[in-house]
Coordinates of C-alpha atoms and ligand atoms in Angstrom, one line a residue:
X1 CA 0.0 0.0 0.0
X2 CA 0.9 3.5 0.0
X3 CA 3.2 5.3 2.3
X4 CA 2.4 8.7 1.3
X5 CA -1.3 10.3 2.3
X6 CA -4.1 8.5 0.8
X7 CA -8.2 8.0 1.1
X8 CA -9.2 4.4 1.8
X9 CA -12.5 2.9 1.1
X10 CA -15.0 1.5 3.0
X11 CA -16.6 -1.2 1.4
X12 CA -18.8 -2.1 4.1
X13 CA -20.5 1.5 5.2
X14 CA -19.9 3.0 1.6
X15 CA -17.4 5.7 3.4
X16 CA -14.2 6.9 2.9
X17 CA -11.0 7.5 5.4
X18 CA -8.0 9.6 5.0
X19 CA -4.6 8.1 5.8
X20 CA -1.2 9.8 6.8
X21 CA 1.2 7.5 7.9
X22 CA 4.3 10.1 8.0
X23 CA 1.9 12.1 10.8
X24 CA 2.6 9.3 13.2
X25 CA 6.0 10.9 14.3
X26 CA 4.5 14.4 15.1
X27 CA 5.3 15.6 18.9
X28 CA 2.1 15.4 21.2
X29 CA 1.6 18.0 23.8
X30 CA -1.9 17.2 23.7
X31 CA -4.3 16.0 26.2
X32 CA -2.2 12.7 28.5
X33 CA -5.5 10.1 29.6
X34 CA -4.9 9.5 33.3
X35 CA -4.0 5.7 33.7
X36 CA -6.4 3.6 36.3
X37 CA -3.6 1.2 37.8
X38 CA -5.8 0.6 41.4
X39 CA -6.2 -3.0 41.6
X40 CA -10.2 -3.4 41.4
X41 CA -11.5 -5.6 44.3
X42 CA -13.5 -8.7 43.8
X43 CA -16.7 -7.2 45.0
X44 CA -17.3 -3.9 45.8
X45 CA -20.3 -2.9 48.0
X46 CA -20.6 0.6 46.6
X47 CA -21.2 -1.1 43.2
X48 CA -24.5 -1.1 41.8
X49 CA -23.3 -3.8 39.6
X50 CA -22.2 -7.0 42.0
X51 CA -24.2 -9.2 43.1
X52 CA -26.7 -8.5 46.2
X53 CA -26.1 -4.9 45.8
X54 CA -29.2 -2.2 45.5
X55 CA -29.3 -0.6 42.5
X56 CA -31.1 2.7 41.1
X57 CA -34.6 2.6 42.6
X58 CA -34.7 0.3 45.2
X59 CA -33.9 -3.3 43.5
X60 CA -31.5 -5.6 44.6
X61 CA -29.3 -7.8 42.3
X62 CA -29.6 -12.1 42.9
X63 CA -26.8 -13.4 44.3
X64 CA -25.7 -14.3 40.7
X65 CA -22.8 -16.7 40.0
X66 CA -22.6 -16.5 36.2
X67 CA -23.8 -13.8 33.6
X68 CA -26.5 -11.5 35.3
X69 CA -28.9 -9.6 32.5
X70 CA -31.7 -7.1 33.7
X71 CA -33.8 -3.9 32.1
X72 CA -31.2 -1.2 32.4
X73 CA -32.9 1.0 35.0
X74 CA -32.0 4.5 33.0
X75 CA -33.3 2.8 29.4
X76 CA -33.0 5.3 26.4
X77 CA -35.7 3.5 24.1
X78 CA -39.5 2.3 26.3
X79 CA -41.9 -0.4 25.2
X80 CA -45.1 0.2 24.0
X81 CA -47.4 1.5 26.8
X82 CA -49.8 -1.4 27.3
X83 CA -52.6 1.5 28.5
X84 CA -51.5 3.3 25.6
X85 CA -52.7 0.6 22.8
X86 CA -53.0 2.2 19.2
X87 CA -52.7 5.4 21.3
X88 CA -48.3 5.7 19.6
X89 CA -47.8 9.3 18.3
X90 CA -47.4 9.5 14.4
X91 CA -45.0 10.3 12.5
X92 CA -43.9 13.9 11.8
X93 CA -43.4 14.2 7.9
X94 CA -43.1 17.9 6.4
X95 CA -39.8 17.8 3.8
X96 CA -37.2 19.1 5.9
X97 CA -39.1 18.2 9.5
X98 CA -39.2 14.2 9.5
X99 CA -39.4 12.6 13.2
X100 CA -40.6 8.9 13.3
X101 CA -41.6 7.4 17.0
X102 CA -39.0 4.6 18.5
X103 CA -39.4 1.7 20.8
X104 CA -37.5 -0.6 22.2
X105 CA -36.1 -2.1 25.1
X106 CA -32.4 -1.5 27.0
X107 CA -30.6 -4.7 29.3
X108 CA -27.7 -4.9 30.8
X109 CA -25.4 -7.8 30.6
X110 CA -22.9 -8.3 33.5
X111 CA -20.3 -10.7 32.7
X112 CA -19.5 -12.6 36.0
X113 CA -20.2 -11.6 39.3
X114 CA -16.2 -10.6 39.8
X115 CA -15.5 -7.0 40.0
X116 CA -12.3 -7.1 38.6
X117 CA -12.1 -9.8 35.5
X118 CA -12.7 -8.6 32.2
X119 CA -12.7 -10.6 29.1
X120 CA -9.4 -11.4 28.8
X121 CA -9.2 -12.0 32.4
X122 CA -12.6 -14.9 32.2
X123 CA -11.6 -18.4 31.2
X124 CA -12.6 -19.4 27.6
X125 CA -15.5 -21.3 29.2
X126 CA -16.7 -18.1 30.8
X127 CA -16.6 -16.2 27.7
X128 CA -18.8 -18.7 26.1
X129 CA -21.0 -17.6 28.6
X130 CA -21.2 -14.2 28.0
X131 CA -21.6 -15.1 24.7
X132 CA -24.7 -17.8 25.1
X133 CA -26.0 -14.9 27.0
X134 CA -26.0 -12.0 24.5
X135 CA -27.3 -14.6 22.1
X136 CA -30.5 -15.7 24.5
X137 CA -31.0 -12.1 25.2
X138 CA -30.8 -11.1 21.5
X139 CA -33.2 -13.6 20.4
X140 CA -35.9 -13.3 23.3
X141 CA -35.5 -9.1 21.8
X142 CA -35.9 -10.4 18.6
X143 CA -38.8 -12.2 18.8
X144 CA -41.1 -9.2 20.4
X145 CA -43.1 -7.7 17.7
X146 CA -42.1 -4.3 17.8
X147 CA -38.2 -5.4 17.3
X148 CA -36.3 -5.1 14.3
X149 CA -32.9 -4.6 15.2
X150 CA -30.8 -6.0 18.7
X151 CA -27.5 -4.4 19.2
X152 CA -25.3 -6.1 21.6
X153 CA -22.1 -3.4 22.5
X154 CA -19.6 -3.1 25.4
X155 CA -18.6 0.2 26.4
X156 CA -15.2 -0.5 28.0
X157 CA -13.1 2.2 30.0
X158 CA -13.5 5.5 31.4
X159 CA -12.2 6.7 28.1
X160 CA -14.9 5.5 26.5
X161 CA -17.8 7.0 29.0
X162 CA -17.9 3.3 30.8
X163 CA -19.6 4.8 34.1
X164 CA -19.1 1.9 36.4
X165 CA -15.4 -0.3 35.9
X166 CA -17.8 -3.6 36.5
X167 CA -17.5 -5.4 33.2
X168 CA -20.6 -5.3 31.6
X169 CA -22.6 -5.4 28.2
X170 CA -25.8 -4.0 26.7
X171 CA -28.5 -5.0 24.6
X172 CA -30.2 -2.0 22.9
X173 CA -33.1 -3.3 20.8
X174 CA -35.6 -0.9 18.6
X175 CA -38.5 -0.8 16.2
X176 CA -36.1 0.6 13.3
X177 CA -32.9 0.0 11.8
X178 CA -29.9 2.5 13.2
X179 CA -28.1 4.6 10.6
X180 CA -24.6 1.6 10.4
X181 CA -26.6 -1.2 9.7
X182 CA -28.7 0.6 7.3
X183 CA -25.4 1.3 5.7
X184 CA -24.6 -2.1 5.9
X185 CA -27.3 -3.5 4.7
X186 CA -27.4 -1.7 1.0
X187 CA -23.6 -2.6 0.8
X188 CA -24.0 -6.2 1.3
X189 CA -27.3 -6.6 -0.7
X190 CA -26.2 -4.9 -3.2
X191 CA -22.7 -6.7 -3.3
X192 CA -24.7 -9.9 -3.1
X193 CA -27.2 -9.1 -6.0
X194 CA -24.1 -8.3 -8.5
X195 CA -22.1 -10.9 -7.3
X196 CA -23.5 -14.2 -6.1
X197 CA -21.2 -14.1 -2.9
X198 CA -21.4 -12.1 0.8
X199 CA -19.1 -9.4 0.7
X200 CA -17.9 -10.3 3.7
X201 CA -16.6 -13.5 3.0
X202 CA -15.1 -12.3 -0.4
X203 CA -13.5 -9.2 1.6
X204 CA -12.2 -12.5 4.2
X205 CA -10.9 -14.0 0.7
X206 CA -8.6 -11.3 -0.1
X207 CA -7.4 -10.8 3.5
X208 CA -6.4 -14.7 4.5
X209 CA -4.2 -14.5 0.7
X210 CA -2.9 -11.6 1.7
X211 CA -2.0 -11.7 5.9
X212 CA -0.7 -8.7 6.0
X213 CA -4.1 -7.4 8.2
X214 CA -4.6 -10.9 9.5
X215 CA -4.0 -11.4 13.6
X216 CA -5.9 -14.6 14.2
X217 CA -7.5 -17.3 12.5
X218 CA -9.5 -20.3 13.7
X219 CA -11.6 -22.7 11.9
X220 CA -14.8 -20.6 12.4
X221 CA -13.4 -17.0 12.8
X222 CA -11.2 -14.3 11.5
X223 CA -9.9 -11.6 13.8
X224 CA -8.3 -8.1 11.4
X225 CA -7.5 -4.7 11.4
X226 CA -9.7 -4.0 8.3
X227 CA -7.9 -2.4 5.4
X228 CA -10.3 0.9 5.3
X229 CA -9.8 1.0 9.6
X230 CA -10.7 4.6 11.3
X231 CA -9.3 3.9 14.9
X232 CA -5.7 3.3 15.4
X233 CA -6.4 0.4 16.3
X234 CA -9.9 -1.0 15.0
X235 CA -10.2 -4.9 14.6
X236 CA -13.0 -6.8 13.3
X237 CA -14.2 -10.3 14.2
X238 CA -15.8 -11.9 11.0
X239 CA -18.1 -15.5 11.1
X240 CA -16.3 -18.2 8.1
X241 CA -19.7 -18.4 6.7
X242 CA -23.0 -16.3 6.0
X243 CA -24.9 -15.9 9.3
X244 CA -27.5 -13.2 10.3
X245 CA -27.1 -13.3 14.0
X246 CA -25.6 -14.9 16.9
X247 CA -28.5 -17.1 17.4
X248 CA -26.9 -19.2 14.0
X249 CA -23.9 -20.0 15.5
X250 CA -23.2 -23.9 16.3
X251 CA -22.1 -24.7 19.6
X252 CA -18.3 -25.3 17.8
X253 CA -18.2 -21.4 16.4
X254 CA -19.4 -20.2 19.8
X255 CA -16.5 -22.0 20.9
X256 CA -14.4 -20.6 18.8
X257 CA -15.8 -17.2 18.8
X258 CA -15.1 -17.6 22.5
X259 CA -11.3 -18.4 21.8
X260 CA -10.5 -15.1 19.3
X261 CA -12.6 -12.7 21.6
X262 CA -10.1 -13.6 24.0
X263 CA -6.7 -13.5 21.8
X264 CA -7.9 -10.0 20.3
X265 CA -8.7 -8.2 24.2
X266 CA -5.6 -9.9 25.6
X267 CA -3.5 -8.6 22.6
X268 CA -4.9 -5.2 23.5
X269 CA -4.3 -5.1 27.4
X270 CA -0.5 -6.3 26.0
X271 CA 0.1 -3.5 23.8
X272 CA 0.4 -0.8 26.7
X273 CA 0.1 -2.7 29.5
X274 CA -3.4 -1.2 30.4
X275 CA -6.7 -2.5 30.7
X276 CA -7.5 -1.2 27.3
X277 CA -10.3 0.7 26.7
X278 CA -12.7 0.3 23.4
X279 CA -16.0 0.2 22.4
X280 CA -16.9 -3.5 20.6
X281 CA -20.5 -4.5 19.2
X282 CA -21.8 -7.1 17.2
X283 CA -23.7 -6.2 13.9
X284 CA -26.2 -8.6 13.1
X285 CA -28.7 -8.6 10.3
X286 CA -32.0 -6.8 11.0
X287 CA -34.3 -8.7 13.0
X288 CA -37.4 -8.5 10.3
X289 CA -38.7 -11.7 10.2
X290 CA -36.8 -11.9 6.4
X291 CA -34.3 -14.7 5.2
X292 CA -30.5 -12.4 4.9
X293 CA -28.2 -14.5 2.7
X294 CA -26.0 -11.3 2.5
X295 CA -25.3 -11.1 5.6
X296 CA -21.9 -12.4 7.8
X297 CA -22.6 -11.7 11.3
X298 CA -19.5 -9.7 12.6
X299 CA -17.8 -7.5 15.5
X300 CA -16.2 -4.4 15.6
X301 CA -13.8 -3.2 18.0
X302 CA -13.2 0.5 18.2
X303 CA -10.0 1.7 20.3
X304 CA -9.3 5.2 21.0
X305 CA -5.7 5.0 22.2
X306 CA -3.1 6.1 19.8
X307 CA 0.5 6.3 21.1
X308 CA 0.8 4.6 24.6
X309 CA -1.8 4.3 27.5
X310 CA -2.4 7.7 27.9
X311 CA -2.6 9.4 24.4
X312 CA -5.6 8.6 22.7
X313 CA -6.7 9.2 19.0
X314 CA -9.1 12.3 19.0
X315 CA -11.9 12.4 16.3
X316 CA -12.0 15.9 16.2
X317 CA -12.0 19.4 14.0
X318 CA -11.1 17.7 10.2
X319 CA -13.2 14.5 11.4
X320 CA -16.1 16.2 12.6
X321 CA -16.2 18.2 9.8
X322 CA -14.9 16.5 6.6
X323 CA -14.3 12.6 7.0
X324 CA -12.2 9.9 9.4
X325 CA -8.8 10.5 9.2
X326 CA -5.7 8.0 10.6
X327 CA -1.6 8.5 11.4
X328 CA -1.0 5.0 11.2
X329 CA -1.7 2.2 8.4
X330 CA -3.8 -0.8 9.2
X331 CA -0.7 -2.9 8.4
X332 CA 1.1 -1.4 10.7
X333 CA -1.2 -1.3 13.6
X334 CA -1.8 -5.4 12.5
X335 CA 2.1 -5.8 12.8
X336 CA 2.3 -4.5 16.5
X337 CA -0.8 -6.2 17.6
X338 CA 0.4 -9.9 16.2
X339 CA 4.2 -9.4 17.6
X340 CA 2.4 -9.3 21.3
X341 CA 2.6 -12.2 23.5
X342 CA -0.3 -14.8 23.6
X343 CA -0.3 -14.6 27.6
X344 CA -2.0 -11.5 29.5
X345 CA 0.5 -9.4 31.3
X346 CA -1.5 -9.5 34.8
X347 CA -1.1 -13.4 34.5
X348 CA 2.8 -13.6 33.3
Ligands
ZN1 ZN1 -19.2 -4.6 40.8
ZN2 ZN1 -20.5 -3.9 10.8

């Protein structure tokens, strides 16, 4: 590829990203992320999170052992009001003045009653859990009437606006589809229609000749740095074969799943040293009842640290206003990430 600037496109979204790999030298004097390197206990009663412990309005969490999901108590989509049958407010629709109601349904996912282990801290067979869990709680979201789309996402880090350090997922499941997987959708239809094939698994094609974005590869599972990445460094998980949701996966790629969730977190808490922060989600097809043959169910993980564990990529000024921009390729951030050791630093 190209060591001089460059725009990159996005095959999936239909977006473009501008890359400047001689930037990545430039001096920072910029904002330095303050590092949390307090050992976490085990349970913490002041956590609203661990198990036995009251949270917002009055409730007290089970004495859970493995995954815990509830209705997140501060939800930012409601069901349909049972008194309120037929009763929804319509649509606003003047040209430029076009509002659409929204339901849905918020949970929280708690990964394991321990305070202090996140995924690449859990045992393989704990991560399956988490996984068995997002996939029962997407597909008891999917099945409710007024659900079309379930995204499953971990906010991770203070970085990233995590508000309590108690690793933990949500489900965030609504009546319509949100803008990226409307995006993704008309790519991978479209890309299907011309060509017979998923995108995805064509895009997979081209990256298992080439390795060069590669970091791990199982039977079942790809883990990348995709070759049109906006974060320093992004990685996406991609399914061997066309799959709408998590719900199609076989016991084996849940397994595997399981493995190269925890080889791509452990590679990022090795890169720095740090409990890395990101925000990860799967993207499954819509949840509309329809067959989606173009569809590869997939994750993305979305870093902000840049440099070291306290200077973080900023998506500001030329990003807010004219499109994504990077300082470092993809091949190089997948270089860094595979030379790390397969062991997590905490447990060397
Ligand atoms: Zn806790
Ligand atoms: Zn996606």
């Amino acid at each position: 590829m190209f060591d001089t600037p460059h725009r990159r496109f996005n095959s999936l979204t239909g977006e473009w990203v501008l890359v400047s790999p001689h930037r990545a030298k430039r001096p920072w004097q910029g904002q330095v992320e303050k590092t949390l390197s307090e050992k976490l206990p085990h349970y913490d009663p002041g956590c609203y999170l661990c198990p036995g412990n009251e949270r917002a309005g009055g409730l007290h969490n089970p004495a859970y052992e493995g995954t815990f999901v509830f209705d997140n108590d501060f939800a930012s989509l409601l069901p349909p009001d049972p008194d309120q049958a037929g009763a929804q407010p319509a649509a606003v629709e003047s040209p430029l003045l076009v509002a659409t109601p929204e339901l849905g349904l918020c949970r929280v996912v708690c990964f394991s009653p321990r305070h202090d282990l996140t995924l690449p801290e859990l045992e393989i067979p704990a991560i399956e859990n988490v996984i068995t869990t997002w996939t029962r709680a997407s597909a008891d979201l999917a099945s409710m009437d007024f659900i079309n789309y379930v995204q499953v996402f971990e906010n991770k880090g203070a970085a990233m606006g995590c508000s309590n350090p108690h690793p933990h997922s949500q489900l965030w499941a609504q009546s319509q589809l949100p803008n990226e997987i409307t995006k993704e959708l008309a790519s991978q239809g479209a890309y299907l229609a011309t060509h017979a094939r998923p995108l995805l698994l064509d895009y997979l094609d081209q990256e298992h000749k080439r390795q060069d974005r590669l970091l791990f590869r199982s039977e079942h599972f790809s883990a990348l740095v995709p070759f049109w990445a906006v974060w320093p460094f992004e990685v996406m998980v991609v399914a061997h074969r066309p799959t709408a949701a998590l719900s199609d996966l076989t016991p084996a790629e849940v397994t595997s799943l399981a493995a190269i969730f925890k080889q791509v977190t452990t590679a990022y808490d090795n890169l720095f040293e740090v409990s890395f922060p990101y925000s990860m989600g799967f993207h499954q097809a819509p949840a509309d009842g329809q067959p989606h043959p173009e569809w590869v169910l997939h994750a993305h993980f979305y870093p902000p640290l840049l440099r070291s564990a306290t200077v973080r990529k900023f998506m500001v000024g030329y990003e807010m206003l004219a499109m994504p921009q990077r300082d470092i390729t993809p091949e190089a951030a997948a270089d860094r990430l595979r030379a790390l050791s397969p062991v997590h630093y905490k447990q060397r």
